[in-house]
Each structure stands twice: as structure tokens, then as C-alpha cells.
Amino acid sequence: MGMGEMGGLEDKRYWIGLNMILSPRQFRLLLEHFPSPREAWEVPLEELRAIPGLAHSASQIVAKRAELAPAIEREIEEIARLGLGVVTLADEGYPRPLRNLPTPPAVLYFLGDYQERDELAIAIVGTRRSTPYGRMVAERLARDLSGLGLTIVSGLALGIDTAAHRGALAAGGRTIAVLGSGFAKIYPRQNLKLVREIASGAGTVFSEFPLQAEPDRWNFPRRNRIISGLSRGVVVVEAPEKSGALITARLALDQGREVFAVPGRITDETTRGVHQLIKDGAKLIEDVDDIIEEFPDMRVVLPASAPGRERERPELSPLEEKLLEALDWEPLHFDEILESTGLSHAELAHGLLQLQLKDLVKEFPGKRYAKLP
């Protein structure tokens, strides 16, 4: 179901124009009354006023429509210059999971290539202000799910989202990033390299917003409905009480998707929202098994070497056992570990290196180390 064979940008002129002035709800109402965006674009004011739900905004729509021609021309030129694709509800390559949303995005700008296998997708979301442990868990879950052939969906934000995308890429899997801004205003700018990596054969980057749309906070709930809509289930890793990740979880429930939550320490701000989700009925998970068992229809064939599946812990020396016992999920400085274990500098350095090679410990900047889940 690749998206590369669809009509040119000129064929989508009226879709692009209407998307610049209408909300998803208004676009849906208009398409219910007119068979094509061209007809919708040219409809007289009085006919617009007669449509339930559009009466109050009809005059504004007509006024914007009249002045928008040069802006549409610039938009089309810039889309071509940036090498973007555009897919609409009328296109065969439009992502099928989004078609059943109450207000599907009528237009999606994209980089990369959405494929049929991407319909087997799990979203991993969480706070930007994540802990090293949270990022580690998000990356591990994404890596393990990717190893089972699932696509990872997230929102390109710093923190948990970035870790999820990175985990999928590290496993050689596919990932989808959904923007809360236009492609000319990609946010955060630190993730421009990540966007290029995803678009270079590892998945798709989507935005329903016109190119110059800023990453305003009210755009993100709209973005979140696409994240959950593209996914069979949503995993929330870390989220304080008012996190946008909780909006994604609520949208997922409204859309009939499964919601999963990774528990954390009760003293951490970043886990309060997650624990509330669990109280409200989200499934507590510890590994990918807890996710996969909710989707028997996926018929996922698990490779014998799939990461995270009944993985046997490698054999450890007494030194490595002692060291692993002293480490925590949160990173500890080399000197702290040195003091708590009573090991020599050389013994500690050797032990940490061996545990890293066995994928049991991760090193963080500043000579800090933590256990891997």
C-alpha cells in the first residue's frame, strides 16, 4: 500500500487549499455534502450557511477562500521543493487505520513511505521530561516490538518519543513519527536528523498541518489522535498527571484501541499519570509478552532469537553478580559505585565493561551507569 503512485500536487490543489482554512471537523462536514473538494471550494456562501455545523463559520471560510490563491501556489511549490508527498482521503494509499476516526485528517503531508505492514503498529508515548530509566524502557520495548515485525508510532518529541523511534531504528525496524506542526517548522529542531533517518527507508513522517503551521500547544491533541489512530495499542511509559501522553491514551480508548502502562516508582512525578491510567483500567505491562497477548489476531510468528522473549541471562562471574546487585535502574556515578562496592578502580572498570558487553548495563554521559530492564 505504498503511497508513491498517487496523483500529482495539482490534482490535490483544492484539498490543500481547504486544509489551510478548515478544521478536520469542518472538512468532514463539507465532504459529506459535496462529492469533491473542488465543488466544496466553489460552493456559494448561502449553500455553505445551509450546512449544519458550518453556518457560523461560512462567511469566514468564503473570505479566506477568496484571498488564498497565492498562498496555495506557494504551498504547492514549497511541498515540491521539500520533496514531500501529499495523500488525501480520496487516495487509495491513505492509511486505512485512520479512515474510521470520527474526524480523520483529510490531508496528510509525508516523508518516507507508508506500507501495508505498518498497519500492525504499536504507539509508545510519554513525557518530554523523562528519566534515563524511562527512556531505557521505551527504547527496549520499541526494539523488542520491532524485532517481532511491528511498526512503532510516536510523536517525535524529546524524551520518551525519541527513545521509542531510536529503539525501532536500532532494531532495523520501521517507525512512524507524527508532527504537531508543519514540515517547515519541524519541532524539536534537534530531531531533524531523526526525521531524515526515518524517511530514508525506515518508515514515515506525517503531518496534517500546512507547511508553516507552528508547533502550538493546541496542535498536539490533534496530532495525538493520529498517533493512536495509526496504532493497534498505545503504551504509556512515563507521564505526569497533565501529560499530553494521557490525552493520547484517552483518545486510544475512544477509538477502541488497547492502552498499556509501564509502572514506575510511586515517588516519581513522571509516574503519577501512568499509575492513574492503571487505576482506570489500563493494562500494566513489564515486557512485550504483556502487549502481544492482547492481539491474537496479529498471528505474529516469533523468531527464536527475538529480543526480550524468555531471554536467558548470560553467565556472570562473582564480580559481575556483585556489581549488578549494586546498580540501580537510575544511573549512578562511577565513584558512587566504587564506594558502595568496595571494588578497586580496575575491577570496577572491568566489571562494568563486561556487563555492557552482555547487554545488562548501559553507560550514560558523565561516567554514570544503570541496569538495563
Short mmCIF file of N, CA and C in Angstrom, two decimals, residues 43 103 220 239 246 249 318 329:
data_model
loop_
_atom_site.label_atom_id
_atom_site.label_comp_id
_atom_site.label_asym_id
_atom_site.label_seq_id
_atom_site.Cartn_x
_atom_site.Cartn_y
_atom_site.Cartn_z
N VAL A 43 -18.48 26.34 -3.74
CA VAL A 43 -19.87 26.45 -3.30
C VAL A 43 -20.17 27.88 -2.83
N THR A 103 -12.98 12.10 13.07
CA THR A 103 -12.52 13.21 12.22
C THR A 103 -11.14 12.86 11.67
N PHE A 220 -1.22 19.74 19.42
CA PHE A 220 -0.75 18.42 19.83
C PHE A 220 -1.88 17.42 20.13
N ALA A 239 4.54 9.51 32.41
CA ALA A 239 3.65 10.65 32.17
C ALA A 239 3.21 11.25 33.49
N LEU A 246 -1.27 11.32 28.19
CA LEU A 246 -2.55 10.85 28.73
C LEU A 246 -3.69 11.18 27.77
N ALA A 249 -3.67 8.47 25.33
CA ALA A 249 -4.27 7.26 25.91
C ALA A 249 -5.79 7.36 25.90
N PRO A 318 31.40 -13.94 39.81
CA PRO A 318 31.06 -13.38 41.13
C PRO A 318 31.20 -11.86 41.16
N TRP A 329 18.20 1.03 38.52
CA TRP A 329 17.62 1.40 37.22
C TRP A 329 17.97 2.85 36.88
#
